[in-house]
């Protein structure tokens, strides 16, 4: 089985239990980019593959895109560098900006709130370093 491009890869820490979060972003990406008109005469799949990649590296949550098989993966979101998770709107904008800068995303093109970071009513996220309690107590 080969990868169809353009592709998106979401790497997430299994010990932090971020699989459902990663799957939610995956479905948001596929829903938005499943078929868009690149020009007025042609509708095409704009993201052909959205993969989930479990990681044992503490605190990992990265989203990367790859235009074609000869291109390199480009990280468009790293939770440790960005200090949190992205709002899905910002993530979609970054995917679009990298793969199809000319593509219009309608309401997604409106300005972002909260600096594009996901804001929830939950307790604060783990810090950017590798201090996740679940990760530190993981038994191999």
Coordinates of C-alpha atoms in Angstrom, one line a residue:
X1 CA 0.0 0.0 0.0
X2 CA 1.4 3.4 -0.9
X3 CA 0.7 6.8 0.5
X4 CA -1.4 9.1 -1.7
X5 CA -0.2 12.7 -1.7
X6 CA -0.7 15.4 -0.6
X7 CA -0.6 13.9 2.9
X8 CA -0.9 15.0 6.5
X9 CA 0.7 13.1 9.4
X10 CA -0.4 13.7 13.0
X11 CA 2.1 12.3 15.6
X12 CA 0.8 12.1 19.1
X13 CA 2.0 10.8 22.5
X14 CA 0.1 7.6 23.4
X15 CA 1.1 7.9 27.0
X16 CA -0.5 11.3 27.3
X17 CA -3.6 9.7 25.8
X18 CA -3.9 12.1 22.9
X19 CA -5.2 9.6 20.3
X20 CA -8.8 10.8 20.4
X21 CA -7.6 14.4 20.0
X22 CA -5.4 13.4 17.1
X23 CA -8.3 11.5 15.5
X24 CA -10.6 14.5 15.9
X25 CA -8.0 16.7 14.1
X26 CA -7.8 14.0 11.4
X27 CA -11.5 14.0 10.7
X28 CA -11.6 17.8 10.7
X29 CA -8.8 17.9 8.1
X30 CA -10.4 15.2 5.9
X31 CA -13.8 16.9 6.2
X32 CA -12.4 20.3 5.1
X33 CA -10.0 19.1 2.4
X34 CA -11.9 16.0 1.0
X35 CA -13.0 17.7 -2.2
X36 CA -12.4 21.3 -3.1
X37 CA -12.5 23.1 -6.4
X38 CA -9.0 24.0 -7.3
X39 CA -10.3 25.8 -10.3
X40 CA -13.7 26.4 -11.7
X41 CA -13.5 23.4 -14.0
X42 CA -12.1 20.8 -11.6
X43 CA -12.9 19.4 -8.2
X44 CA -10.2 17.3 -6.7
X45 CA -9.1 15.7 -3.4
X46 CA -6.9 18.3 -1.9
X47 CA -5.6 16.1 1.0
X48 CA -5.4 12.5 -0.1
X49 CA -4.2 11.0 3.1
X50 CA -4.3 11.9 6.8
X51 CA -2.3 9.5 9.0
X52 CA -2.1 9.0 12.7
X53 CA 1.3 8.1 14.1
X54 CA 1.5 7.0 17.7
X55 CA 4.7 8.1 19.5
X56 CA 6.3 7.0 22.8
X57 CA 8.2 10.3 23.0
X58 CA 6.7 12.2 25.9
X59 CA 4.4 15.1 25.0
X60 CA 4.6 14.6 21.3
X61 CA 1.9 16.3 19.2
X62 CA 3.1 17.3 15.7
X63 CA 1.2 17.9 12.5
X64 CA 3.3 17.7 9.3
X65 CA 2.4 17.9 5.6
X66 CA 4.0 16.5 2.5
X67 CA 3.1 17.7 -1.0
X68 CA 4.4 14.7 -3.0
X69 CA 6.6 11.7 -2.6
X70 CA 9.8 13.7 -3.6
X71 CA 9.1 16.5 -1.0
X72 CA 10.2 16.5 2.6
X73 CA 7.7 16.5 5.5
X74 CA 7.1 20.0 6.8
X75 CA 6.0 20.4 10.4
X76 CA 3.2 23.0 10.5
X77 CA 2.4 22.5 14.2
X78 CA 4.5 21.3 17.2
X79 CA 2.8 21.4 20.6
X80 CA 6.1 21.9 22.4
X81 CA 7.2 24.8 20.2
X82 CA 3.8 26.4 20.0
X83 CA 3.0 25.9 23.7
X84 CA -0.3 24.1 23.2
X85 CA -2.7 22.6 20.7
X86 CA -4.0 24.4 17.6
X87 CA -7.5 25.6 17.0
X88 CA -8.7 23.4 14.1
X89 CA -9.3 26.6 12.1
X90 CA -5.6 27.6 12.4
X91 CA -4.4 24.1 11.6
X92 CA -6.6 24.1 8.4
X93 CA -5.2 27.5 7.4
X94 CA -1.6 26.3 7.8
X95 CA -2.3 23.2 5.7
X96 CA -3.9 25.3 3.0
X97 CA -1.1 27.9 3.1
X98 CA 1.5 25.2 2.6
X99 CA -0.3 23.1 0.0
X100 CA -2.8 25.4 -1.8
X101 CA -2.2 29.1 -0.9
X102 CA -4.7 30.1 -3.6
X103 CA -7.5 28.0 -2.1
X104 CA -10.4 29.8 -0.4
X105 CA -11.7 28.3 2.8
X106 CA -14.8 30.5 3.3
X107 CA -15.5 31.1 7.0
X108 CA -12.2 29.5 8.0
X109 CA -10.4 32.5 6.4
X110 CA -11.8 34.8 9.1
X111 CA -9.3 36.1 11.8
X112 CA -8.4 33.7 14.6
X113 CA -9.3 34.2 18.2
X114 CA -7.0 33.3 21.1
X115 CA -3.9 33.5 18.9
X116 CA -5.1 30.4 17.1
X117 CA -4.7 28.2 20.2
X118 CA -7.3 25.8 21.3
X119 CA -9.0 27.1 24.5
X120 CA -10.9 24.7 26.7
X121 CA -12.5 24.8 30.1
X122 CA -10.2 22.0 31.2
X123 CA -7.3 22.2 33.5
X124 CA -4.0 23.5 32.0
X125 CA -2.1 21.3 29.6
X126 CA 1.1 19.7 30.7
X127 CA 4.1 21.9 30.4
X128 CA 6.3 21.9 27.2
X129 CA 9.0 19.9 28.9
X130 CA 8.6 16.1 29.3
X131 CA 6.9 16.2 32.7
X132 CA 3.7 14.4 31.8
X133 CA 2.8 12.2 34.8
X134 CA 1.5 9.5 32.5
X135 CA 4.7 9.5 30.5
X136 CA 6.9 9.3 33.6
X137 CA 5.0 6.4 35.1
X138 CA 4.8 4.4 31.9
X139 CA 6.0 0.9 32.3
X140 CA 7.6 -0.7 29.2

